[in-house]
Short mmCIF file of N, CA and C in Angstrom, two decimals:
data_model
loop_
_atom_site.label_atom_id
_atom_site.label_comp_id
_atom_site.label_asym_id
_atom_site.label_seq_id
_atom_site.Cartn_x
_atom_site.Cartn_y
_atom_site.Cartn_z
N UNK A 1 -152.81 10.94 207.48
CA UNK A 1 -152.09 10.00 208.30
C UNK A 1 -150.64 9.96 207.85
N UNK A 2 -150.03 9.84 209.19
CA UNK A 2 -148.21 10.09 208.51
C UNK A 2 -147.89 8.23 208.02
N UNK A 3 -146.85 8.16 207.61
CA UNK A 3 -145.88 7.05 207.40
C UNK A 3 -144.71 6.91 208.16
N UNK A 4 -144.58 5.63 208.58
CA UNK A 4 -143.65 5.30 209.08
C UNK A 4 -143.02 4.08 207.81
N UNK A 5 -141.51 4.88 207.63
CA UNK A 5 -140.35 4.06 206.98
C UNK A 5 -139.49 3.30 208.45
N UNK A 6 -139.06 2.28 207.37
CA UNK A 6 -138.14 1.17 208.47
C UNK A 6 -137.29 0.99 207.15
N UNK A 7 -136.12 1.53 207.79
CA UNK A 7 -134.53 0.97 206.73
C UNK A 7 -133.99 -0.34 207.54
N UNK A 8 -133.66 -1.27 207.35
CA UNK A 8 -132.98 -2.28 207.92
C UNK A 8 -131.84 -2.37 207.31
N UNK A 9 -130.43 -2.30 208.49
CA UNK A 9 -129.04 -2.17 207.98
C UNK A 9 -128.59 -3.77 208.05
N UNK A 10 -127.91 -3.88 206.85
CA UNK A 10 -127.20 -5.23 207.06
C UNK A 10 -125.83 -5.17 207.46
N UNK A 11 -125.21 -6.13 208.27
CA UNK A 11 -123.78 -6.48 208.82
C UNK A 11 -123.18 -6.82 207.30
N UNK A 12 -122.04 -5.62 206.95
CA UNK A 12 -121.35 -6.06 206.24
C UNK A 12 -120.11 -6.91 206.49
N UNK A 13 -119.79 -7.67 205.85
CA UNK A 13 -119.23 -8.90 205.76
C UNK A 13 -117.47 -8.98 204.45
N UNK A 14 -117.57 -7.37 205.01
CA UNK A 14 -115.75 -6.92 204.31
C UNK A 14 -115.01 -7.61 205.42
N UNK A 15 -113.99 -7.63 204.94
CA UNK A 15 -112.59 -7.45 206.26
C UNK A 15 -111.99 -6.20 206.44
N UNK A 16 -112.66 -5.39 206.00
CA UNK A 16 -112.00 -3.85 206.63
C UNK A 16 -112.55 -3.73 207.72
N UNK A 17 -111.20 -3.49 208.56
CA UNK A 17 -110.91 -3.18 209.84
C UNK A 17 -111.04 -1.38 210.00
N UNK A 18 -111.30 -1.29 210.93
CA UNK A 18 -111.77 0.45 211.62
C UNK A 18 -111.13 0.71 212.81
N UNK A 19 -110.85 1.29 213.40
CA UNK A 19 -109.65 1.86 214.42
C UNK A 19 -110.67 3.17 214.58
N UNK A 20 -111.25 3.57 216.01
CA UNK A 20 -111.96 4.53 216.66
C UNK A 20 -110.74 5.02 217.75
N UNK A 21 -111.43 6.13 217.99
CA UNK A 21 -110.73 6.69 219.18
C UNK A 21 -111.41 7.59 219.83
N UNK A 22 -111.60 7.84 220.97
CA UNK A 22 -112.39 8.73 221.80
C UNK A 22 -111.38 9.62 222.84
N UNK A 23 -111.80 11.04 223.29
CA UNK A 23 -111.53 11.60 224.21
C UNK A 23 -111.95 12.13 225.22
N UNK A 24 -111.39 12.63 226.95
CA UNK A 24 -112.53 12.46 227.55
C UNK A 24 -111.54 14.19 228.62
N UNK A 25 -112.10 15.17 228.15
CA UNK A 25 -111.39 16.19 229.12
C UNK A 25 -111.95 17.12 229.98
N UNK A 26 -111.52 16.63 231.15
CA UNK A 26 -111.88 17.29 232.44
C UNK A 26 -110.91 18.65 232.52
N UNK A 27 -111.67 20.07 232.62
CA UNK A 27 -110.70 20.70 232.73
C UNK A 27 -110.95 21.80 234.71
N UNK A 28 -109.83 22.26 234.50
CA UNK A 28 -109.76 22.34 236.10
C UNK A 28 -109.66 23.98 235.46
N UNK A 29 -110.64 24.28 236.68
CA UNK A 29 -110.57 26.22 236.96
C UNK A 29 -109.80 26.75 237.96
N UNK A 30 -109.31 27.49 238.09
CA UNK A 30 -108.53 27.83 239.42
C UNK A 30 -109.07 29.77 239.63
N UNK A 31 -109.56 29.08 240.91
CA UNK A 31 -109.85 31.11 241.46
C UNK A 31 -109.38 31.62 243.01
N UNK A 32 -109.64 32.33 243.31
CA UNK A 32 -109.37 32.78 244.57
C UNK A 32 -110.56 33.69 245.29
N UNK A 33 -110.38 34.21 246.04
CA UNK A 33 -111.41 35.48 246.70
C UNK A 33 -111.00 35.35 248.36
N UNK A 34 -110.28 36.62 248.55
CA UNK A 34 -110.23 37.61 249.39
C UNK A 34 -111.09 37.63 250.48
N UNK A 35 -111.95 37.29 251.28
CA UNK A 35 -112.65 38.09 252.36
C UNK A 35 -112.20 38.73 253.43
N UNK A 36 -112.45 39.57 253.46
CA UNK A 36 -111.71 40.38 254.34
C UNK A 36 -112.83 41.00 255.92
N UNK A 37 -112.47 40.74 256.93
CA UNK A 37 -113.74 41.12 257.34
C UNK A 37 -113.09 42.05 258.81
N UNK A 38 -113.39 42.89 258.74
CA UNK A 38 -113.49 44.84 258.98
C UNK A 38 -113.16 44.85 260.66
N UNK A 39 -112.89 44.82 261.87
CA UNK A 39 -113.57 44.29 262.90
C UNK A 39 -113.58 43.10 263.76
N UNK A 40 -113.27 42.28 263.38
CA UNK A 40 -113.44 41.10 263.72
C UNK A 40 -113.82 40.54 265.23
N UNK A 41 -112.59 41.32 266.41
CA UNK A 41 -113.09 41.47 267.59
C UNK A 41 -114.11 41.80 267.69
N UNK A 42 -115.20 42.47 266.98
CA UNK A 42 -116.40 43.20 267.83
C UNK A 42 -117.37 42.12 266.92
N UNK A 43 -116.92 40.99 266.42
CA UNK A 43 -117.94 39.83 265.94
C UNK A 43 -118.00 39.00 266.76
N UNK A 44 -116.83 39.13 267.70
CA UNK A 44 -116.54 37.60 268.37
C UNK A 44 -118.11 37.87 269.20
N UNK A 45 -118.73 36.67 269.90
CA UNK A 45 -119.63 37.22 270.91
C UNK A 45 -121.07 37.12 270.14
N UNK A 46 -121.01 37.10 268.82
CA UNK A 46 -122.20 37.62 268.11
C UNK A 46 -123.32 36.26 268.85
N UNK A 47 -122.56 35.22 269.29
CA UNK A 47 -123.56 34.21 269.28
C UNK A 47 -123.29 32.93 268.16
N UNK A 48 -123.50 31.49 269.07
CA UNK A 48 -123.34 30.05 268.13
C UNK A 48 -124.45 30.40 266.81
N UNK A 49 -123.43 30.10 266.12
CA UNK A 49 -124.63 29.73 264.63
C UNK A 49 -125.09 31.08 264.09
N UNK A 50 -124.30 32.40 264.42
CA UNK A 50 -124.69 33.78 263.81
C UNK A 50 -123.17 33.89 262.85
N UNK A 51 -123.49 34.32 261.33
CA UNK A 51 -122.35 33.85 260.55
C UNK A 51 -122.56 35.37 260.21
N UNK A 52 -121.12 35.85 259.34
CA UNK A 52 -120.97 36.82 258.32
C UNK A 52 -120.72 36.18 257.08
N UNK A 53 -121.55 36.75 256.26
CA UNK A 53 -121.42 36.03 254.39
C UNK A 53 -120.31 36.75 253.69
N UNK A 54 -119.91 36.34 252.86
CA UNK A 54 -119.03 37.31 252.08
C UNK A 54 -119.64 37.88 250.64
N UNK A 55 -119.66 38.49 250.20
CA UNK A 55 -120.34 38.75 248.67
C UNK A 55 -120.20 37.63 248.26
N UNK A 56 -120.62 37.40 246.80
CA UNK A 56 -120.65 35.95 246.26
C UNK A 56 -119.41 36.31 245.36
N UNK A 57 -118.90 35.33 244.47
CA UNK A 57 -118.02 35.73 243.71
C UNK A 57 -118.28 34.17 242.62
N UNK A 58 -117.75 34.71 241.34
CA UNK A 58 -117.93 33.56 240.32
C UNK A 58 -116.26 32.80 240.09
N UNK A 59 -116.60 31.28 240.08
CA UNK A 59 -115.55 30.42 240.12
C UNK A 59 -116.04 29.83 239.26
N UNK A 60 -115.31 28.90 238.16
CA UNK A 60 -116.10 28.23 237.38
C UNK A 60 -117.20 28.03 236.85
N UNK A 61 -117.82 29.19 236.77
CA UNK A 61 -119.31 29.08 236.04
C UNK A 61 -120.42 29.19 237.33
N UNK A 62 -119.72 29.34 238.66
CA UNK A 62 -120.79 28.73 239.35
C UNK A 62 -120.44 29.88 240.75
N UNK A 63 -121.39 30.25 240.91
CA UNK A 63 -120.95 31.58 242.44
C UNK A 63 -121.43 30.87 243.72
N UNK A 64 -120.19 31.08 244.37
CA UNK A 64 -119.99 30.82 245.58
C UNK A 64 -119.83 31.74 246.77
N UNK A 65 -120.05 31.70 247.59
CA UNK A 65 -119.72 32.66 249.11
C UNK A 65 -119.45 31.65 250.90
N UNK A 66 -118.76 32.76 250.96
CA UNK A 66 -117.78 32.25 252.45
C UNK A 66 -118.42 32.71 253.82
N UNK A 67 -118.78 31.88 253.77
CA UNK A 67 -119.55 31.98 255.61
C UNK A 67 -118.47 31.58 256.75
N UNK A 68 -118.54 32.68 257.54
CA UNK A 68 -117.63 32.53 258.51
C UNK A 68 -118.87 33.00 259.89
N UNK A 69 -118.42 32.00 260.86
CA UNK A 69 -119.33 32.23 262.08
C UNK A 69 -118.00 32.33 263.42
N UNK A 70 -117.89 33.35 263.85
CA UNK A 70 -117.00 33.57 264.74
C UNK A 70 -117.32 32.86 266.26
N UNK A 71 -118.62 32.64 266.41
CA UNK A 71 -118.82 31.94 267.51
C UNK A 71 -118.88 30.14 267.37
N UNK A 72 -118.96 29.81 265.95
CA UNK A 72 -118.89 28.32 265.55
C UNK A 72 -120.35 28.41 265.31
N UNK A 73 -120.60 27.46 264.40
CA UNK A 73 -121.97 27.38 263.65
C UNK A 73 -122.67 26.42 264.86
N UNK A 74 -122.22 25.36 265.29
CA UNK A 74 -123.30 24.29 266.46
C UNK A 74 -122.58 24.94 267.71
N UNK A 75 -123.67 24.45 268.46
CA UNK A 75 -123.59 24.44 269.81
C UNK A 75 -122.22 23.42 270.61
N UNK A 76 -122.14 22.33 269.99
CA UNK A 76 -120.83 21.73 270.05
C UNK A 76 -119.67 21.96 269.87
N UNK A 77 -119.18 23.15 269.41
CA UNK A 77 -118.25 24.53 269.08
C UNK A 77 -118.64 25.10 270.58
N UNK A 78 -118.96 25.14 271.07
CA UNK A 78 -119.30 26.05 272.59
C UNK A 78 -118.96 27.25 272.41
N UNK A 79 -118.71 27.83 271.41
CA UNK A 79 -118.45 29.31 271.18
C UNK A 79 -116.99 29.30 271.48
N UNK A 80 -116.12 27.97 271.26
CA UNK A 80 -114.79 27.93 271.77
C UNK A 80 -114.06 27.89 270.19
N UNK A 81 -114.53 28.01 269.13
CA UNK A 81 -114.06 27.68 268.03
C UNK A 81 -114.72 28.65 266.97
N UNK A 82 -113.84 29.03 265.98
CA UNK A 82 -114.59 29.50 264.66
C UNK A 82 -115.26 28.63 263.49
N UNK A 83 -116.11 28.85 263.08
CA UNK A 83 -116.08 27.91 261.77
C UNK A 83 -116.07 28.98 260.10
N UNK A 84 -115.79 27.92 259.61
CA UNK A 84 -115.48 28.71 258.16
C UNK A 84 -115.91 27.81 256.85
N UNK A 85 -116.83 28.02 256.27
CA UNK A 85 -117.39 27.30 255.23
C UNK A 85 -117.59 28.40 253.88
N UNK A 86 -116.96 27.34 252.65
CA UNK A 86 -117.76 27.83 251.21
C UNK A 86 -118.29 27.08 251.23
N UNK A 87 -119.64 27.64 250.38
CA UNK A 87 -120.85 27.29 249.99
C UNK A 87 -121.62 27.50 248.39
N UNK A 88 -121.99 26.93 247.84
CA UNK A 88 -122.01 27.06 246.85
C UNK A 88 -123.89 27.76 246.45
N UNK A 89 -123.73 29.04 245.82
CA UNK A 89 -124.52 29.82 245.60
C UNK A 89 -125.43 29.90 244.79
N UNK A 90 -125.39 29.75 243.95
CA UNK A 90 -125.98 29.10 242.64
C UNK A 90 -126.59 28.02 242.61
N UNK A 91 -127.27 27.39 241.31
CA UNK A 91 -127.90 26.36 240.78
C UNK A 91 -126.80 25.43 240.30
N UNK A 92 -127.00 24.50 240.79
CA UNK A 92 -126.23 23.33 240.29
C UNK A 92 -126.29 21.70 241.36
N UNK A 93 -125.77 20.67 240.51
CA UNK A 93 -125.91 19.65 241.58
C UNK A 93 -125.00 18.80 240.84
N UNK A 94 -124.19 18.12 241.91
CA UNK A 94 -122.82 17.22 241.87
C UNK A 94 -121.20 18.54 241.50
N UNK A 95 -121.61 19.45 241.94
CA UNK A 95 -120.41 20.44 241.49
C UNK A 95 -119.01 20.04 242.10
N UNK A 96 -117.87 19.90 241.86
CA UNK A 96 -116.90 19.14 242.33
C UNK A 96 -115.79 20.17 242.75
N UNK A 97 -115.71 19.82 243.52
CA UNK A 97 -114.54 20.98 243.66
C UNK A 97 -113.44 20.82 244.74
N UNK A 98 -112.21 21.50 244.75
CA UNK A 98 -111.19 21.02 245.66
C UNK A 98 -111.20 22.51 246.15
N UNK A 99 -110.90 22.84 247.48
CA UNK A 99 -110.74 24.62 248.10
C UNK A 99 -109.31 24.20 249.49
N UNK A 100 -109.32 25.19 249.22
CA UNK A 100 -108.30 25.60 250.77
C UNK A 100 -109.00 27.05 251.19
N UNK A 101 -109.40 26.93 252.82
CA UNK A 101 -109.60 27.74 253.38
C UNK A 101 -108.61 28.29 253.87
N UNK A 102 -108.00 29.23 253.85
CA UNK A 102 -106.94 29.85 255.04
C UNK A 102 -107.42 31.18 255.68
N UNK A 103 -106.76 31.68 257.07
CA UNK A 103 -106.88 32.27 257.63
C UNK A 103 -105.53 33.30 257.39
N UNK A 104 -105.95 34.36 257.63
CA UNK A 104 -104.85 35.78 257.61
C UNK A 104 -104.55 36.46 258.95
N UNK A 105 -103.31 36.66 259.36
CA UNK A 105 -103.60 38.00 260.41
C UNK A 105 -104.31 38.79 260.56
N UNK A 106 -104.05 39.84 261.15
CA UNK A 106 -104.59 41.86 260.58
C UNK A 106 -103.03 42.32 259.90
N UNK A 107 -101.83 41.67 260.16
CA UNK A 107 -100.64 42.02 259.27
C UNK A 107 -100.88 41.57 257.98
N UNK A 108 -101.54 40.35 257.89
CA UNK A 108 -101.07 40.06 256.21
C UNK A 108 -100.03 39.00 256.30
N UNK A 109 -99.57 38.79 257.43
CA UNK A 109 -98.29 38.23 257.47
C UNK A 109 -98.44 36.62 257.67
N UNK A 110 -98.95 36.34 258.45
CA UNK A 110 -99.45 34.64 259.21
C UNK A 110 -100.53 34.25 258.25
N UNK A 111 -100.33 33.02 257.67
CA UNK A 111 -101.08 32.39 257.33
C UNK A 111 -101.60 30.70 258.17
N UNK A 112 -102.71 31.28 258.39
CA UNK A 112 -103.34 29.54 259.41
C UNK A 112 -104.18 28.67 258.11
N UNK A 113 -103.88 27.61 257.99
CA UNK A 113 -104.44 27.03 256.98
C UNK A 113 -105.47 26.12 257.74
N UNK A 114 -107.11 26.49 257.34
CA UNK A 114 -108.37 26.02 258.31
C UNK A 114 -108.32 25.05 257.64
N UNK A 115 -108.50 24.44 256.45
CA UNK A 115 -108.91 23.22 256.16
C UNK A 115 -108.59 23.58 254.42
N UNK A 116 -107.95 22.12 253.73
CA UNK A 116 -107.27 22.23 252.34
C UNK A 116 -108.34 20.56 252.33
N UNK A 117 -108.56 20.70 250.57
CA UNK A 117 -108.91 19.77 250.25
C UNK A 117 -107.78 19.05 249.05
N UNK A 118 -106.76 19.71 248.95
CA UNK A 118 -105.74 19.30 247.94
C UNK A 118 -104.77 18.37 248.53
N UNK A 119 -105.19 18.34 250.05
CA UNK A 119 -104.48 16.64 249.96
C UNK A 119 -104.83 15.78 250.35
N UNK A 120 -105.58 15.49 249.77
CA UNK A 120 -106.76 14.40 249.75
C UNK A 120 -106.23 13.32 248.73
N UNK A 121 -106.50 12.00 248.86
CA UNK A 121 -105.82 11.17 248.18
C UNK A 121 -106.75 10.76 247.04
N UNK A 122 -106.18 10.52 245.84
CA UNK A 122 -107.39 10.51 244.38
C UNK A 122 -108.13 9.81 244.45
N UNK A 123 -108.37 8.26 245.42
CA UNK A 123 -109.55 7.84 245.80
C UNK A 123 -110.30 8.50 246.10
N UNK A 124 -110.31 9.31 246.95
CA UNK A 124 -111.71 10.26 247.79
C UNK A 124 -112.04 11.22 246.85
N UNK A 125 -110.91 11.80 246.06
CA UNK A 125 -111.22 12.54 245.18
C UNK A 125 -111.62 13.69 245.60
N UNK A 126 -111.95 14.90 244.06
CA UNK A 126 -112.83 16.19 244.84
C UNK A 126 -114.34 16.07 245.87
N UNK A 127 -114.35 17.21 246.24
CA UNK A 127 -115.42 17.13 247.50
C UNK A 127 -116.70 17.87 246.81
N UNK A 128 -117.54 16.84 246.86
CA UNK A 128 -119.16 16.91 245.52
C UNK A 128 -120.63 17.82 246.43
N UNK A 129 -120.78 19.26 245.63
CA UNK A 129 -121.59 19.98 246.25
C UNK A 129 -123.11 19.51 245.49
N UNK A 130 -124.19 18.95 246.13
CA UNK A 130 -125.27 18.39 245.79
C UNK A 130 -126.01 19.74 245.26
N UNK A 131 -126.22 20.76 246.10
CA UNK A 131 -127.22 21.63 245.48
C UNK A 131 -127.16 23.02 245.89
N UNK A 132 -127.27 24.05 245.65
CA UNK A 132 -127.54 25.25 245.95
C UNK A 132 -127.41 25.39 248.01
N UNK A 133 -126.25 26.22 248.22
CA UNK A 133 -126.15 26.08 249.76
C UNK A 133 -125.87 25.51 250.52
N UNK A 134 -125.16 23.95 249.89
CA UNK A 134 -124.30 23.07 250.33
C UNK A 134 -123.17 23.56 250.77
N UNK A 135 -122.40 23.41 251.93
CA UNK A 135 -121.27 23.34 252.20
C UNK A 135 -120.44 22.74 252.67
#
């Protein structure tokens, strides 16, 4: 049979004073990724809610990929709109993150900016991916 010890600490009763300090650091990753997609006219048409994925790529510990649906992901898009979502690939839950989607020509030249989460005001804060395939 084991033993159980019990130490009981007493409140010492010095006047020395103690001074703690704690730190608390959030650090921020910064990545990018390219999709580039080959064609594009001969996607339009594919149909609401038919997407192209992009390879995955690693951002912070955590792989992500870019779904783009040229006909719009709902039916409420009437096939009059694109949609464009990252999604988060991997295992994880509460992943935080701030992105800018942008759009490119075929020059390289025009940039259309689809949707930025960097100006968002620090109340709302970053935008929190629950689980695997969230977007």
């Amino acid at each position: 049979m084991g033993r159980v010890l019990r130490e009981t600490l007493k409140p010492s009763t010095s006047s020395v004073s103690a001074t703690t300090t704690s730190t608390s650091v959030t650090e921020t990753v910064n990545g990018s990724h390219q999709f580039k997609i080959t064609g594009y006219s001969l996607s339009k048409g594919s149909g609401i809610g038919k997407y192209i994925a992009s390879d995955t790529f690693m951002v912070g510990g955590y792989l992500w990929a870019i779904y783009f649906y040229p006909d719009g992901k709902s039916p409420e898009d009437n096939a009059a709109y694109i949609s464009l979502f990252i999604a988060l690939a991997s295992e994880g839950t509460d992943v935080r993150a701030l992105f800018e989607l942008t759009l490119l020509d075929q020059s390289g030249k025009e940039r259309h900016k689809v949707h930025s989460h960097f100006g968002r005001t620090l109340e709302s804060g970053p935008y929190t991916l629950k689980y695997r395939g969230s977007m």
